[in-house]
Short mmCIF file of C-alpha atoms and ligand atoms in Angstrom, two decimals:
data_model
loop_
_atom_site.label_atom_id
_atom_site.label_comp_id
_atom_site.label_asym_id
_atom_site.label_seq_id
_atom_site.Cartn_x
_atom_site.Cartn_y
_atom_site.Cartn_z
CA MET K 194 0.00 0.00 0.00
CA VAL K 195 2.57 2.66 -1.04
CA ARG K 196 0.89 6.05 -1.22
CA LEU K 197 2.65 9.35 -0.67
CA VAL K 198 0.40 12.00 0.81
CA ASP K 199 0.11 15.63 -0.17
CA SER K 200 -1.03 16.58 3.33
CA ARG K 201 1.55 15.24 5.72
CA LYS K 202 0.29 14.73 9.27
CA ARG K 203 1.93 14.26 12.63
CA ILE K 204 0.43 11.12 14.12
CA LEU K 205 0.64 9.64 17.61
CA VAL K 206 0.58 5.85 17.85
CA THR K 207 0.32 4.58 21.42
CA GLY K 208 1.52 0.99 21.70
CA GLY K 209 3.59 1.67 18.58
CA ALA K 210 6.43 -0.64 19.66
CA GLY K 211 4.06 -3.60 19.83
CA PHE K 212 3.09 -6.13 17.21
CA ILE K 213 0.29 -4.34 15.31
CA GLY K 214 1.47 -0.87 16.36
CA SER K 215 4.93 -1.24 14.83
CA HIS K 216 3.48 -2.31 11.47
CA LEU K 217 1.08 0.63 11.61
CA VAL K 218 4.00 2.99 12.31
CA ASP K 219 5.92 1.54 9.34
CA GLU K 220 2.95 2.09 7.03
CA LEU K 221 2.25 5.65 8.22
CA LEU K 222 5.92 6.58 7.76
CA SER K 223 5.95 5.04 4.29
CA GLN K 224 2.97 7.24 3.43
CA GLY K 225 5.09 10.27 4.31
CA HIS K 226 3.68 11.15 7.74
CA GLU K 227 5.57 12.02 10.91
CA VAL K 228 4.99 9.51 13.69
CA ILE K 229 5.39 9.74 17.45
CA CYS K 230 5.34 6.33 19.09
CA ALA K 231 4.47 6.30 22.81
CA ASP K 232 5.00 2.96 24.49
CA ASN K 233 6.08 1.75 27.94
CA LEU K 234 7.63 -1.40 26.39
CA PHE K 235 5.61 -3.71 28.65
CA THR K 236 4.92 -6.15 25.81
CA GLY K 237 6.44 -4.18 22.96
CA ALA K 238 10.09 -4.34 22.01
CA LYS K 239 12.75 -1.90 20.90
CA SER K 240 13.66 -4.44 18.21
CA ASN K 241 10.26 -3.84 16.54
CA ILE K 242 11.19 -0.21 15.90
CA GLU K 243 14.99 -0.23 15.87
CA HIS K 244 15.03 0.08 12.05
CA LEU K 245 13.29 3.47 12.44
CA HIS K 246 15.67 5.31 14.72
CA SER K 247 17.58 7.01 11.93
CA ASN K 248 14.30 8.09 10.29
CA PRO K 249 13.89 11.86 10.94
CA ASN K 250 10.09 11.47 10.78
CA PHE K 251 10.05 9.01 13.68
CA GLU K 252 10.20 9.73 17.40
CA PHE K 253 9.97 7.25 20.28
CA LEU K 254 8.69 8.26 23.72
CA ARG K 255 8.94 5.78 26.56
CA HIS K 256 5.63 6.59 28.19
CA ASP K 257 2.86 4.85 30.13
CA VAL K 258 -0.57 5.98 28.88
CA THR K 259 -2.02 5.76 32.38
CA PHE K 260 -0.22 9.10 32.82
CA PRO K 261 -1.14 12.23 30.86
CA LEU K 262 0.82 12.97 27.70
CA TYR K 263 1.38 16.42 26.24
CA VAL K 264 2.30 16.36 22.55
CA GLU K 265 1.03 18.23 19.48
CA VAL K 266 -0.38 15.91 16.83
CA ASP K 267 -3.07 15.78 14.14
CA GLU K 268 -4.32 12.23 14.80
CA ILE K 269 -4.09 9.58 17.51
CA PHE K 270 -4.18 5.79 17.12
CA ASN K 271 -4.64 4.38 20.63
CA LEU K 272 -3.26 0.84 20.63
CA ALA K 273 -1.48 0.73 23.99
CA CYS K 274 -2.64 -2.35 25.89
CA PRO K 275 -1.25 -5.85 26.32
CA ALA K 276 -3.26 -8.13 24.02
CA SER K 277 -2.33 -11.71 24.84
CA PRO K 278 -4.16 -13.48 27.69
CA VAL K 279 -0.86 -14.37 29.38
CA HIS K 280 0.30 -10.76 29.40
CA TYR K 281 -2.99 -9.02 30.20
CA GLN K 282 -3.64 -11.42 33.09
CA HIS K 283 -0.11 -10.89 34.48
CA ASP K 284 -1.12 -7.59 36.12
CA PRO K 285 -4.89 -7.36 35.61
CA VAL K 286 -5.30 -4.11 37.56
CA GLN K 287 -2.74 -2.42 35.31
CA THR K 288 -4.55 -3.86 32.27
CA THR K 289 -7.83 -2.23 33.28
CA LYS K 290 -6.00 1.00 34.11
CA THR K 291 -4.29 0.97 30.72
CA SER K 292 -7.58 0.60 28.89
CA VAL K 293 -9.63 2.98 31.01
CA GLN K 294 -7.20 5.61 32.33
CA GLY K 295 -5.23 5.33 29.09
CA ALA K 296 -8.41 6.09 27.11
CA ILE K 297 -9.26 9.04 29.38
CA ASN K 298 -5.77 10.48 28.93
CA MET K 299 -5.71 10.03 25.16
CA LEU K 300 -9.28 11.34 24.79
CA GLY K 301 -8.29 14.35 26.88
CA LEU K 302 -5.38 14.95 24.54
CA ALA K 303 -7.65 14.62 21.48
CA LYS K 304 -10.13 17.02 23.07
CA ARG K 305 -7.45 19.67 23.62
CA LEU K 306 -6.09 19.23 20.12
CA LYS K 307 -9.53 18.81 18.49
CA CYS K 308 -8.07 15.89 16.57
CA LYS K 309 -9.34 12.50 15.42
CA ILE K 310 -8.71 9.56 17.70
CA LEU K 311 -9.02 5.86 16.92
CA GLN K 312 -9.41 3.19 19.57
CA ALA K 313 -8.06 -0.34 19.07
CA SER K 314 -10.96 -2.23 20.60
CA THR K 315 -11.41 -5.95 20.33
CA SER K 316 -13.66 -8.86 19.48
CA GLU K 317 -13.39 -9.65 23.21
CA VAL K 318 -16.16 -7.10 23.78
CA TYR K 319 -18.43 -9.89 22.47
CA GLY K 320 -17.09 -12.27 25.18
CA ASP K 321 -18.15 -15.89 24.57
CA PRO K 322 -20.65 -14.91 21.87
CA LEU K 323 -24.11 -16.42 21.60
CA LEU K 324 -24.57 -14.92 18.14
CA HIS K 325 -22.44 -16.12 15.24
CA PRO K 326 -20.80 -14.53 13.28
CA GLN K 327 -20.68 -11.37 15.38
CA PRO K 328 -22.10 -8.13 13.94
CA GLU K 329 -21.34 -4.78 15.60
CA SER K 330 -24.95 -4.56 16.83
CA TYR K 331 -24.41 -7.56 19.14
CA TRP K 332 -23.94 -6.50 22.78
CA GLY K 333 -21.95 -9.55 23.76
CA ASN K 334 -21.84 -12.18 26.46
CA VAL K 335 -19.07 -11.13 28.83
CA ASN K 336 -18.20 -12.40 32.30
CA PRO K 337 -17.58 -9.23 34.37
CA ILE K 338 -15.58 -10.97 37.13
CA GLY K 339 -13.45 -13.64 35.44
CA ALA K 340 -9.78 -13.90 34.53
CA ARG K 341 -10.34 -12.29 31.11
CA SER K 342 -12.55 -9.50 32.46
CA CYS K 343 -9.72 -7.00 33.05
CA TYR K 344 -9.19 -6.96 29.31
CA ASP K 345 -12.77 -7.45 28.07
CA GLU K 346 -14.42 -5.01 30.47
CA GLY K 347 -11.51 -2.56 30.23
CA LYS K 348 -11.97 -2.43 26.47
CA ARG K 349 -15.76 -2.17 26.81
CA CYS K 350 -15.38 0.75 29.21
CA ALA K 351 -12.93 2.40 26.80
CA GLU K 352 -15.58 2.15 24.06
CA THR K 353 -18.08 3.78 26.43
CA LEU K 354 -15.65 6.60 27.10
CA PHE K 355 -15.06 7.14 23.39
CA PHE K 356 -18.79 7.47 22.70
CA ASP K 357 -19.36 9.67 25.76
CA TYR K 358 -16.55 12.00 24.67
CA ARG K 359 -18.26 12.19 21.30
CA ARG K 360 -21.70 12.88 22.79
CA GLN K 361 -20.47 15.25 25.50
CA HIS K 362 -17.56 17.00 23.77
CA GLY K 363 -18.14 16.41 20.06
CA LEU K 364 -14.91 14.46 19.60
CA LYS K 365 -14.09 12.86 16.26
CA ILE K 366 -13.84 9.21 17.26
CA LYS K 367 -13.25 5.91 15.48
CA VAL K 368 -13.62 2.54 17.18
CA ALA K 369 -12.18 -0.57 15.52
CA ARG K 370 -13.09 -3.99 16.94
CA ILE K 371 -10.02 -6.02 16.05
CA PHE K 372 -10.35 -9.80 15.71
CA ASN K 373 -7.40 -12.21 16.11
CA THR K 374 -4.47 -10.83 14.15
CA TYR K 375 -1.16 -12.53 13.45
CA GLY K 376 2.10 -11.97 11.62
CA PRO K 377 5.79 -11.12 12.04
CA ARG K 378 6.76 -9.31 15.28
CA MET K 379 4.29 -11.20 17.44
CA HIS K 380 6.06 -11.77 20.74
CA HIS K 381 7.54 -15.27 20.57
CA ALA K 382 6.53 -16.07 24.16
CA ASP K 383 3.25 -14.25 24.63
CA GLY K 384 1.16 -17.40 24.62
CA ARG K 385 -1.03 -16.50 21.66
CA VAL K 386 -1.99 -19.43 19.55
CA VAL K 387 -0.28 -18.60 16.26
CA SER K 388 3.08 -17.70 17.83
CA ASN K 389 2.89 -20.64 20.25
CA PHE K 390 2.16 -23.22 17.56
CA ILE K 391 4.77 -21.88 15.12
CA VAL K 392 7.51 -21.69 17.76
CA GLN K 393 6.63 -25.16 19.05
CA ALA K 394 6.54 -26.60 15.53
CA LEU K 395 9.90 -25.05 14.59
CA GLN K 396 11.49 -26.33 17.78
CA GLY K 397 10.01 -29.82 17.39
CA ALA K 398 8.28 -29.34 20.75
CA PRO K 399 4.77 -30.64 21.51
CA ILE K 400 1.98 -28.45 20.09
CA THR K 401 -0.18 -27.43 23.06
CA LEU K 402 -3.82 -27.69 22.06
CA TYR K 403 -6.12 -26.35 24.75
CA GLY K 404 -9.26 -28.44 25.23
CA LYS K 405 -10.22 -30.54 22.24
CA GLY K 406 -9.31 -27.77 19.83
CA GLN K 407 -12.86 -27.49 18.55
CA GLN K 408 -13.07 -23.81 19.52
CA THR K 409 -12.83 -21.54 16.51
CA ARG K 410 -11.09 -18.29 15.66
CA SER K 411 -10.68 -16.27 12.46
CA PHE K 412 -7.15 -15.05 11.76
CA CYS K 413 -6.32 -11.80 10.00
CA TYR K 414 -2.85 -11.06 8.64
CA VAL K 415 -1.33 -7.91 10.15
CA GLN K 416 -0.88 -6.08 6.82
CA ASP K 417 -4.62 -6.35 6.16
CA MET K 418 -5.37 -5.13 9.68
CA VAL K 419 -3.15 -2.07 9.30
CA GLU K 420 -4.86 -1.19 6.03
CA GLY K 421 -8.27 -1.45 7.74
CA LEU K 422 -7.20 0.75 10.67
CA ILE K 423 -5.88 3.46 8.34
CA LYS K 424 -8.98 3.33 6.15
CA LEU K 425 -11.18 3.72 9.22
CA MET K 426 -9.15 6.71 10.40
CA GLU K 427 -9.55 8.30 6.97
CA THR K 428 -13.36 8.11 6.95
CA ASP K 429 -15.36 11.32 7.35
CA ASP K 430 -16.45 12.47 10.79
CA ALA K 431 -19.93 10.92 10.58
CA ILE K 432 -18.39 7.45 10.65
CA THR K 433 -17.41 6.43 14.16
CA GLY K 434 -17.69 2.64 14.24
CA PRO K 435 -17.58 0.41 16.06
CA VAL K 436 -16.42 -1.45 12.99
CA ASN K 437 -15.33 -5.08 13.03
CA LEU K 438 -11.91 -5.63 11.43
CA GLY K 439 -10.88 -9.23 10.96
CA ASN K 440 -10.80 -12.10 8.55
CA PRO K 441 -14.06 -14.06 8.34
CA ASP K 442 -12.18 -17.20 7.30
CA GLU K 443 -12.98 -19.24 10.44
CA SER K 444 -11.14 -22.39 11.49
CA SER K 445 -10.94 -24.64 14.51
CA ILE K 446 -7.80 -24.40 16.62
CA ARG K 447 -7.11 -28.08 15.91
CA SER K 448 -7.08 -27.45 12.17
CA LEU K 449 -4.77 -24.45 12.72
CA ALA K 450 -2.36 -26.76 14.57
CA GLU K 451 -2.45 -29.30 11.74
CA ARG K 452 -1.97 -26.56 9.15
CA ILE K 453 1.10 -25.18 10.94
CA ILE K 454 2.59 -28.67 11.33
CA GLY K 455 2.11 -29.14 7.58
CA LEU K 456 3.57 -25.77 6.56
CA THR K 457 6.64 -26.11 8.79
CA GLY K 458 7.20 -29.79 7.95
CA SER K 459 7.46 -30.36 11.69
CA GLU K 460 7.37 -33.72 13.43
CA SER K 461 5.83 -32.21 16.56
CA GLU K 462 3.01 -34.09 18.21
CA ILE K 463 -0.20 -32.48 19.42
CA VAL K 464 -0.71 -32.65 23.19
CA HIS K 465 -3.87 -31.57 24.99
CA LYS K 466 -3.89 -29.05 27.84
CA PRO K 467 -6.88 -27.77 29.83
CA LEU K 468 -9.02 -25.12 28.20
CA PRO K 469 -8.40 -21.74 29.91
CA GLU K 470 -11.21 -20.14 31.92
CA ASP K 471 -13.87 -18.39 29.80
CA ASP K 472 -12.14 -19.31 26.54
CA PRO K 473 -14.64 -18.27 23.83
CA LYS K 474 -16.01 -21.27 21.90
CA GLN K 475 -16.31 -19.53 18.58
CA ARG K 476 -15.39 -16.24 17.05
CA CYS K 477 -15.86 -14.91 13.56
CA PRO K 478 -16.42 -11.32 12.44
CA ASP K 479 -19.30 -10.15 10.33
CA ILE K 480 -17.38 -7.61 8.22
CA SER K 481 -20.30 -6.30 6.13
CA LEU K 482 -19.96 -2.86 7.70
CA ALA K 483 -16.22 -2.61 6.99
CA LYS K 484 -16.86 -3.65 3.39
CA GLU K 485 -19.59 -1.07 2.99
CA GLU K 486 -18.13 1.91 4.87
CA LEU K 487 -14.38 1.37 4.33
CA ASP K 488 -14.38 -0.65 1.12
CA TRP K 489 -12.11 -3.01 3.05
CA ALA K 490 -11.75 -6.76 3.21
CA PRO K 491 -8.69 -8.85 4.02
CA SER K 492 -6.71 -10.11 1.04
CA VAL K 493 -3.92 -12.26 2.50
CA GLN K 494 -4.84 -15.95 2.53
CA ILE K 495 -4.07 -17.95 5.65
CA ASP K 496 -1.28 -20.11 4.14
CA GLU K 497 0.48 -17.07 2.70
CA GLY K 498 0.26 -15.17 6.00
CA LEU K 499 1.38 -18.18 8.01
CA ASN K 500 4.35 -18.78 5.69
CA ARG K 501 5.51 -15.18 6.14
CA THR K 502 5.11 -15.54 9.92
CA ILE K 503 6.96 -18.86 9.93
CA ASP K 504 9.85 -17.25 7.99
CA TYR K 505 9.99 -14.48 10.60
CA PHE K 506 10.10 -16.91 13.54
CA ARG K 507 12.67 -19.13 11.81
CA LYS K 508 15.06 -16.13 11.62
CA ARG K 509 14.15 -14.87 15.07
CA LEU K 510 14.67 -18.22 16.77
CA THR K 511 18.07 -18.59 15.10
CA ASN K 512 19.07 -15.15 16.45
CA LEU K 513 17.77 -15.96 19.93
CA VAL K 514 19.90 -19.11 20.01
CA VAL K 515 23.00 -17.28 18.73
CA GLN K 516 22.69 -14.36 21.23
P1 LIG R 1486 1.13 -5.92 21.79
O1 LIG R 1486 1.14 -6.40 23.19
O2 LIG R 1486 2.17 -6.43 20.85
O3 LIG R 1486 1.16 -4.33 21.72
C1 LIG R 1486 0.66 -3.51 22.74
C2 LIG R 1486 1.67 -2.39 22.97
O4 LIG R 1486 1.16 -1.54 24.00
C3 LIG R 1486 3.02 -2.92 23.46
O5 LIG R 1486 4.06 -2.32 22.73
C4 LIG R 1486 3.06 -2.50 24.92
O6 LIG R 1486 4.36 -2.30 25.40
C5 LIG R 1486 2.21 -1.25 24.91
N1 LIG R 1486 1.62 -0.94 26.21
C6 LIG R 1486 0.97 -1.77 27.06
N2 LIG R 1486 0.56 -1.08 28.14
C7 LIG R 1486 0.96 0.22 27.96
C8 LIG R 1486 0.84 1.38 28.73
N3 LIG R 1486 0.22 1.39 29.92
N4 LIG R 1486 1.38 2.53 28.23
C9 LIG R 1486 2.01 2.54 27.04
N5 LIG R 1486 2.16 1.45 26.28
C10 LIG R 1486 1.63 0.30 26.73
O7 LIG R 1486 -0.34 -6.24 21.22
P2 LIG R 1486 -0.94 -6.09 19.77
O8 LIG R 1486 -1.38 -7.42 19.34
O9 LIG R 1486 -0.04 -5.31 18.90
O10 LIG R 1486 -2.25 -5.23 20.09
C11 LIG R 1486 -2.33 -3.85 19.82
C12 LIG R 1486 -3.72 -3.36 20.18
O11 LIG R 1486 -4.68 -4.06 19.39
C13 LIG R 1486 -4.09 -3.59 21.63
O12 LIG R 1486 -4.82 -2.48 22.11
C14 LIG R 1486 -4.97 -4.81 21.59
O13 LIG R 1486 -5.90 -4.82 22.63
C15 LIG R 1486 -5.65 -4.65 20.23
N6 LIG R 1486 -6.07 -5.95 19.69
C16 LIG R 1486 -5.15 -6.84 19.21
C17 LIG R 1486 -5.58 -8.07 18.74
C18 LIG R 1486 -4.63 -9.09 18.17
O14 LIG R 1486 -5.08 -10.17 17.77
N7 LIG R 1486 -3.37 -8.82 18.05
C19 LIG R 1486 -6.94 -8.40 18.78
C20 LIG R 1486 -7.83 -7.48 19.31
C21 LIG R 1486 -7.39 -6.25 19.75
N1 LIG R 1487 -4.74 -21.94 22.30
C1 LIG R 1487 -4.28 -23.25 22.24
N2 LIG R 1487 -2.96 -23.49 22.48
C2 LIG R 1487 -2.07 -22.51 22.76
C3 LIG R 1487 -2.54 -21.15 22.81
C4 LIG R 1487 -3.87 -20.91 22.58
O1 LIG R 1487 -5.04 -24.19 21.97
O2 LIG R 1487 -0.89 -22.83 22.95
C5 LIG R 1487 -6.15 -21.66 22.03
C6 LIG R 1487 -6.86 -20.83 23.09
O3 LIG R 1487 -7.38 -21.66 24.10
C7 LIG R 1487 -7.94 -20.15 22.27
C8 LIG R 1487 -7.31 -19.96 20.90
O4 LIG R 1487 -6.22 -20.87 20.85
O5 LIG R 1487 -9.05 -21.00 22.15
C9 LIG R 1487 -6.82 -18.55 20.65
O6 LIG R 1487 -6.01 -18.17 21.73
P1 LIG R 1487 -5.24 -16.77 21.78
O7 LIG R 1487 -4.67 -16.67 23.15
O8 LIG R 1487 -4.33 -16.65 20.63
O9 LIG R 1487 -6.37 -15.67 21.55
P2 LIG R 1487 -7.83 -15.40 22.17
O10 LIG R 1487 -8.24 -16.54 23.04
O11 LIG R 1487 -7.68 -14.13 22.92
O12 LIG R 1487 -8.67 -15.32 20.96
#
């Protein structure tokens, strides 16, 4: 998606040293914008952005969004928040604070600057959904007091704040509900299924299938996700979302494991582990709204995306062993 802009903007990306955030930063810079990345490096990594340090249009701020931030920008993408269950359950109070206080701080900044702000929300707002696939009109089935609640309810409250800032202060908001996304720069040890299975397969270690593996997810390649986020940000002010962004190509977790074993040529065996608490049984986005309002749909097929991710982890694991 190479496209040089005539109107260059200065854009803040919180969580810009993370997996999705760093790809978003790359794309915004390649479009000719200036980017400020604010990240506390909790789950992000300097290595995700080290190739940008000599770029005069890029600036990194080590900053925790639960504290106010004073910068001058034209747009804000608010992605700061740990996204993998292992990481967001590590310090659940901080996870809720990041979503809620982080949203209040970034909305306050957008209010002062009168600028557009996009929230990286999540399919987790639908919880363990009773409606399938999930349209944006579905209010969800979320446990408010379980192990996943710090993330799910934190993100739901952030959505509330975004819409209240719009109603009360006329802010220009965009809310993207991101479904499972994968690709290079996922943290190799963050426990998410794609990174876990690829790392296990490449190391010849047992593939850890939780439960029977009949639960489903729909996996979107990161490049498609970044395109969707930018298209949503570019919509006119009447369009706020929430808009589902994800790939509607649904598969069981068992078939994902078998696919990754096949693509890596691994001899790993599948072993079963207990299903985590409140693990959603099925998840698949209804992306009609994104197609209609953003003219967006994912284009990277699962095997292609997995092969690119496998290549990334092959190199990364070699470097980790050498270091
Ligand atoms: P990630 O963990 O790789 O990135 C999150 C980034 O936020 C990291 O760089 C981390 O250091 C930073 N961060 C965390 N807490 C912070 C804080 N208090 N202050 C500043 N920075 C902080 O995760 P990701 O997969 O890139 O997710 C990015 C966003 O997209 C998150 O908001 C996540 O909830 C959302 N999302 C992701 C997925 C997915 O499948 N990857 C799905 C749904 C929603
Ligand atoms: N999962 C699994 N083995 C793993 C990691 C995850 O079977 O090693 C399952 C997990 O139980 C869930 C699915 O894969 O059903 C997706 O998990 P992930 O943590 O990637 O995302 P989320 O549950 O937040 O969608």
